[in-house]
Amino acid sequence: MKFPNEDRPSVTLITEYFYPEEASTAQLLTSLATGLQGDFDVSVITGRPNYHAGDQTESVPAQETHEGVSIERLPATRLDKDTLAYRVINWVTFCLLVFWRLAWSREEDEVVLVLSNPPVLPLAAWAAKRVCGFSYAYLIYDMYPDMPVGLGFLDEDSTVARAWERLIRMVYRDADRIVVLGGSMERRLTDKMSHDPQFDPGKIEIIPNWEDGSFIFPLPKSENSFVQEQGLDETFTLLYSGNIGRFHELRTAIDAIGRLEERDRDDIEFVVIGEGARKEEHQRYVERRGIRNVRFLP
């Protein structure tokens, strides 16, 4: 990808979640933006905090600078995202505002990095590029409509799935760069687009997610304050930490713990840390099954 201003390239990140939110996407993109700041003029277009319950009332400035990164927060709706209809409204209002911002208020030397979430966001970048011709890179965390189709939430032959597939193929085709998280995602994308002569598979880059090894590192249980506080020092602990959303399948692991308990294996515990639309559903299931060694933490 070529930058119009090679001396001090300008990059704009488009993401629904960013600092000061604590969602993993927000943390990764904040880390990326501040890391790029040394060599690029980095700006971020994002929404207002809306990831956790209670975020809707959090007051944050519409514009601010964080560690040298210019942040612009668009006034999209912040309805309860655990209700699917409200979540879709949030997506649509955010993406319409992103399109308006990119198509009519962008800088001439701007290169855009757009995420796959929310699912309609890349369409805003694609449409804006069609209007004014800037470059964009597409960072794929989740492939749509592949994921909801694969999980049975959407019929592959439905009108929605077919229309969505046609639109996302245009996003893939017109992106200047595509970043995927691993080889399996690269292969799936290459196979999907293999019949499109206008798609260049050479523009796909594999960049896995990362973590700060000086901050996240293994400790003996005896030195781990979290383990001691939660009384996990005597058990083998399986940990899931993250979003407990509609597409996150935890039932298999929960059932496995239940079967181990039936075999008197009380030395293994499954700890689930996070929030999301299906958390209460899983909690009720554990209670109904009488499974003792599954614990939910905020």
XYZ file of C-alpha atoms in Angstrom:
298
model
C 0.000 0.000 0.000
C 1.370 3.418 -0.952
C 0.968 6.416 1.327
C 0.345 9.812 -0.317
C 2.639 11.471 2.223
C 5.735 9.274 2.528
C 7.492 11.616 4.997
C 4.836 11.369 7.689
C 2.056 9.012 6.555
C -1.413 9.615 7.938
C -3.430 6.609 9.136
C -7.006 6.628 10.394
C -8.304 3.638 12.361
C -12.039 2.962 12.228
C -13.223 0.914 15.192
C -16.413 0.682 17.224
C -14.439 0.253 20.467
C -11.344 2.158 21.587
C -9.793 3.719 24.671
C -10.986 3.994 27.453
C -13.062 0.833 26.939
C -11.740 -2.490 28.260
C -12.985 -4.818 25.503
C -10.193 -6.824 23.881
C -10.692 -5.053 20.540
C -10.379 -1.680 22.258
C -7.181 -2.741 24.019
C -5.599 -4.174 20.866
C -6.479 -1.171 18.706
C -5.321 1.273 21.379
C -2.026 -0.606 21.578
C -1.720 -0.563 17.780
C -2.528 3.141 17.466
C -0.097 4.249 20.167
C 2.575 1.923 18.769
C 2.248 3.381 15.265
C 2.304 6.948 16.531
C 6.098 7.138 16.415
C 6.176 6.791 12.618
C 2.685 7.835 11.517
C 0.150 10.552 12.167
C -2.506 8.349 13.736
C -6.124 9.307 14.263
C -9.065 7.188 15.361
C -12.741 7.389 14.498
C -14.758 5.478 17.060
C -18.021 5.439 18.969
C -18.854 6.341 22.534
C -18.376 3.662 25.227
C -21.071 1.010 24.919
C -19.441 -2.391 25.527
C -20.354 -3.059 29.155
C -23.637 -2.483 30.952
C -23.549 1.029 32.362
C -21.201 2.372 29.680
C -24.148 4.180 28.084
C -24.073 6.751 30.882
C -20.314 7.281 30.761
C -19.403 10.781 29.655
C -16.379 11.081 27.377
C -15.262 14.002 25.200
C -16.206 13.971 21.528
C -12.563 14.688 20.721
C -9.410 14.113 22.719
C -5.778 13.064 22.374
C -4.478 9.913 24.056
C -0.718 9.276 24.003
C -0.384 11.318 20.821
C -3.348 9.679 19.065
C -6.205 11.958 18.003
C -9.582 10.400 18.891
C -12.900 11.431 17.350
C -16.019 9.869 18.872
C -19.121 9.836 16.718
C -22.535 10.346 18.381
C -24.001 6.980 17.377
C -26.820 5.460 19.397
C -25.921 3.527 22.547
C -28.921 1.277 23.012
C -28.740 -1.980 24.984
C -26.562 -4.157 22.751
C -27.764 -7.387 24.380
C -31.024 -6.865 22.474
C -30.314 -7.788 18.850
C -32.608 -5.162 17.300
C -31.028 -2.410 19.396
C -27.547 -3.654 18.560
C -28.340 -3.476 14.835
C -29.574 0.097 15.283
C -26.273 0.946 16.994
C -24.354 -0.610 14.098
C -26.318 1.233 11.439
C -26.102 4.669 13.075
C -22.367 4.276 13.690
C -21.683 3.125 10.142
C -23.745 5.900 8.551
C -21.781 8.445 10.574
C -18.502 6.774 9.567
C -19.494 6.939 5.899
C -20.359 10.633 6.212
C -17.087 11.374 8.000
C -14.948 9.506 5.458
C -16.728 10.664 2.318
C -17.045 14.354 3.117
C -14.636 15.236 5.912
C -11.517 13.170 5.295
C -7.972 14.439 4.826
C -6.492 14.140 1.346
C -3.545 11.958 2.429
C -5.569 9.686 4.714
C -5.165 5.894 4.612
C -7.923 4.045 6.443
C -7.703 0.840 8.493
C -11.203 -0.568 9.009
C -12.262 -3.523 11.175
C -14.698 -6.328 10.430
C -16.762 -5.457 13.513
C -19.495 -4.381 13.570
C -20.317 -6.482 10.488
C -21.613 -3.567 8.395
C -18.635 -1.294 9.140
C -16.435 -2.381 6.191
C -19.313 -1.525 3.858
C -19.107 2.084 5.062
C -15.397 2.255 4.180
C -15.985 0.547 0.833
C -18.822 2.934 -0.088
C -16.776 5.964 0.955
C -13.874 4.776 -1.192
C -16.213 4.541 -4.163
C -17.146 8.181 -3.575
C -13.695 9.709 -3.120
C -11.101 7.042 -3.946
C -8.925 6.776 -0.824
C -6.985 3.639 0.173
C -8.188 1.274 2.875
C -6.881 -1.813 4.614
C -9.361 -4.320 6.006
C -8.536 -6.012 9.330
C -10.634 -9.179 9.681
C -11.378 -10.472 13.167
C -14.541 -12.333 12.112
C -15.646 -13.383 8.630
C -19.230 -12.510 7.734
C -21.622 -13.982 6.778
C -19.469 -17.114 7.167
C -19.607 -17.129 10.969
C -23.387 -16.776 11.513
C -24.002 -19.240 8.663
C -21.543 -21.769 10.096
C -23.108 -21.519 13.552
C -26.613 -21.993 12.209
C -27.822 -18.485 13.007
C -28.351 -17.683 9.324
C -29.438 -19.882 6.418
C -26.784 -19.892 3.695
C -29.468 -19.798 0.994
C -31.447 -16.969 2.573
C -31.813 -13.644 0.805
C -29.930 -11.898 3.620
C -26.957 -14.287 3.441
C -26.688 -14.125 -0.351
C -26.898 -10.320 -0.425
C -24.393 -10.029 2.419
C -22.004 -12.375 0.601
C -22.136 -10.284 -2.582
C -21.470 -7.068 -0.679
C -18.573 -8.423 1.376
C -16.912 -9.797 -1.753
C -16.806 -6.236 -3.097
C -15.154 -5.129 0.151
C -12.505 -7.867 -0.256
C -11.947 -7.060 -3.923
C -11.514 -3.310 -3.498
C -9.424 -3.351 -0.298
C -5.818 -2.273 -0.862
C -4.638 -4.630 1.890
C -6.369 -7.334 3.932
C -5.061 -8.422 7.332
C -6.122 -11.814 8.709
C -5.274 -13.461 12.028
C -3.953 -16.799 10.775
C -3.369 -19.255 7.959
C -6.794 -20.907 8.094
C -8.497 -17.541 7.643
C -6.161 -16.735 4.752
C -6.995 -20.048 3.058
C -10.725 -19.563 3.518
C -10.576 -16.062 2.061
C -8.407 -17.164 -0.866
C -10.770 -20.045 -1.660
C -13.810 -17.786 -1.377
C -12.367 -15.262 -3.835
C -10.626 -17.723 -6.174
C -13.228 -17.239 -8.930
C -12.937 -13.440 -8.921
C -10.257 -12.411 -11.462
C -10.130 -8.910 -9.952
C -9.090 -10.170 -6.511
C -5.357 -10.258 -5.764
C -4.526 -12.831 -3.038
C -1.087 -11.246 -2.736
C -2.580 -8.360 -0.772
C -3.462 -10.643 2.170
C -1.186 -10.332 5.200
C -1.190 -12.599 8.274
C -0.750 -10.667 11.531
C -1.829 -12.582 14.662
C -3.118 -10.748 17.700
C -0.495 -9.947 20.291
C 0.074 -9.235 23.958
C 2.693 -7.379 25.983
C 4.934 -10.133 27.325
C 6.284 -7.848 30.028
C 2.733 -7.428 31.376
C 1.155 -10.844 30.720
C 3.376 -13.757 31.773
C 2.993 -17.047 33.700
C 3.379 -17.148 37.476
C 3.431 -20.019 39.959
C 0.008 -20.368 41.575
C 1.532 -19.546 44.941
C 2.530 -16.101 43.617
C -0.654 -15.369 41.654
C -2.895 -13.037 43.661
C -5.963 -13.813 41.514
C -5.564 -17.550 42.107
C -5.236 -17.002 45.835
C -8.230 -14.646 46.024
C -10.464 -17.079 44.117
C -9.253 -20.213 45.903
C -8.029 -21.882 42.717
C -4.671 -23.070 44.026
C -5.838 -26.652 44.638
C -7.604 -27.268 41.312
C -6.699 -27.593 37.665
C -8.311 -24.478 36.188
C -9.771 -24.082 32.713
C -10.216 -20.375 31.989
C -12.341 -18.533 29.453
C -11.959 -14.768 29.622
C -13.794 -12.584 27.129
C -17.132 -11.837 25.554
C -19.994 -14.246 26.263
C -21.929 -13.357 23.143
C -24.388 -15.070 20.848
C -21.654 -16.723 18.799
C -19.567 -17.951 21.762
C -20.189 -21.660 22.363
C -19.455 -22.533 26.005
C -22.013 -25.307 26.448
C -19.587 -28.057 25.354
C -17.023 -27.117 28.005
C -19.742 -26.809 30.653
C -21.099 -30.266 29.776
C -17.576 -31.696 29.939
C -17.148 -30.393 33.489
C -20.519 -31.916 34.382
C -19.428 -35.318 33.079
C -16.168 -35.088 35.019
C -18.126 -34.370 38.186
C -20.176 -37.514 37.551
C -16.857 -39.393 37.644
C -15.939 -37.719 40.962
C -13.354 -35.445 39.318
C -13.817 -32.390 41.516
C -10.208 -31.288 41.019
C -10.996 -29.543 37.704
C -12.787 -26.192 37.578
C -14.019 -24.096 34.650
C -13.834 -20.343 35.308
C -15.664 -17.977 32.955
C -14.777 -14.280 33.180
C -16.735 -11.729 31.179
C -20.130 -10.388 30.219
C -22.406 -10.751 27.228
C -25.816 -11.579 25.845
C -25.669 -15.294 26.757
C -24.105 -15.095 30.207
C -27.369 -15.435 32.122
C -28.434 -18.293 29.842
C -25.257 -20.226 30.683
C -25.605 -19.439 34.381
C -29.163 -20.799 34.409
C -28.015 -23.920 32.565
C -25.272 -24.586 35.124
C -27.727 -24.079 37.979
C -30.333 -26.326 36.358
C -27.772 -29.084 35.810
C -26.424 -28.705 39.332
C -22.843 -28.402 38.092
C -20.615 -27.263 40.956
C -17.273 -26.666 39.271
C -18.242 -23.942 36.815
C -17.802 -20.437 38.126
C -18.796 -17.120 36.500
C -16.947 -13.916 37.361
C -17.531 -10.353 36.072
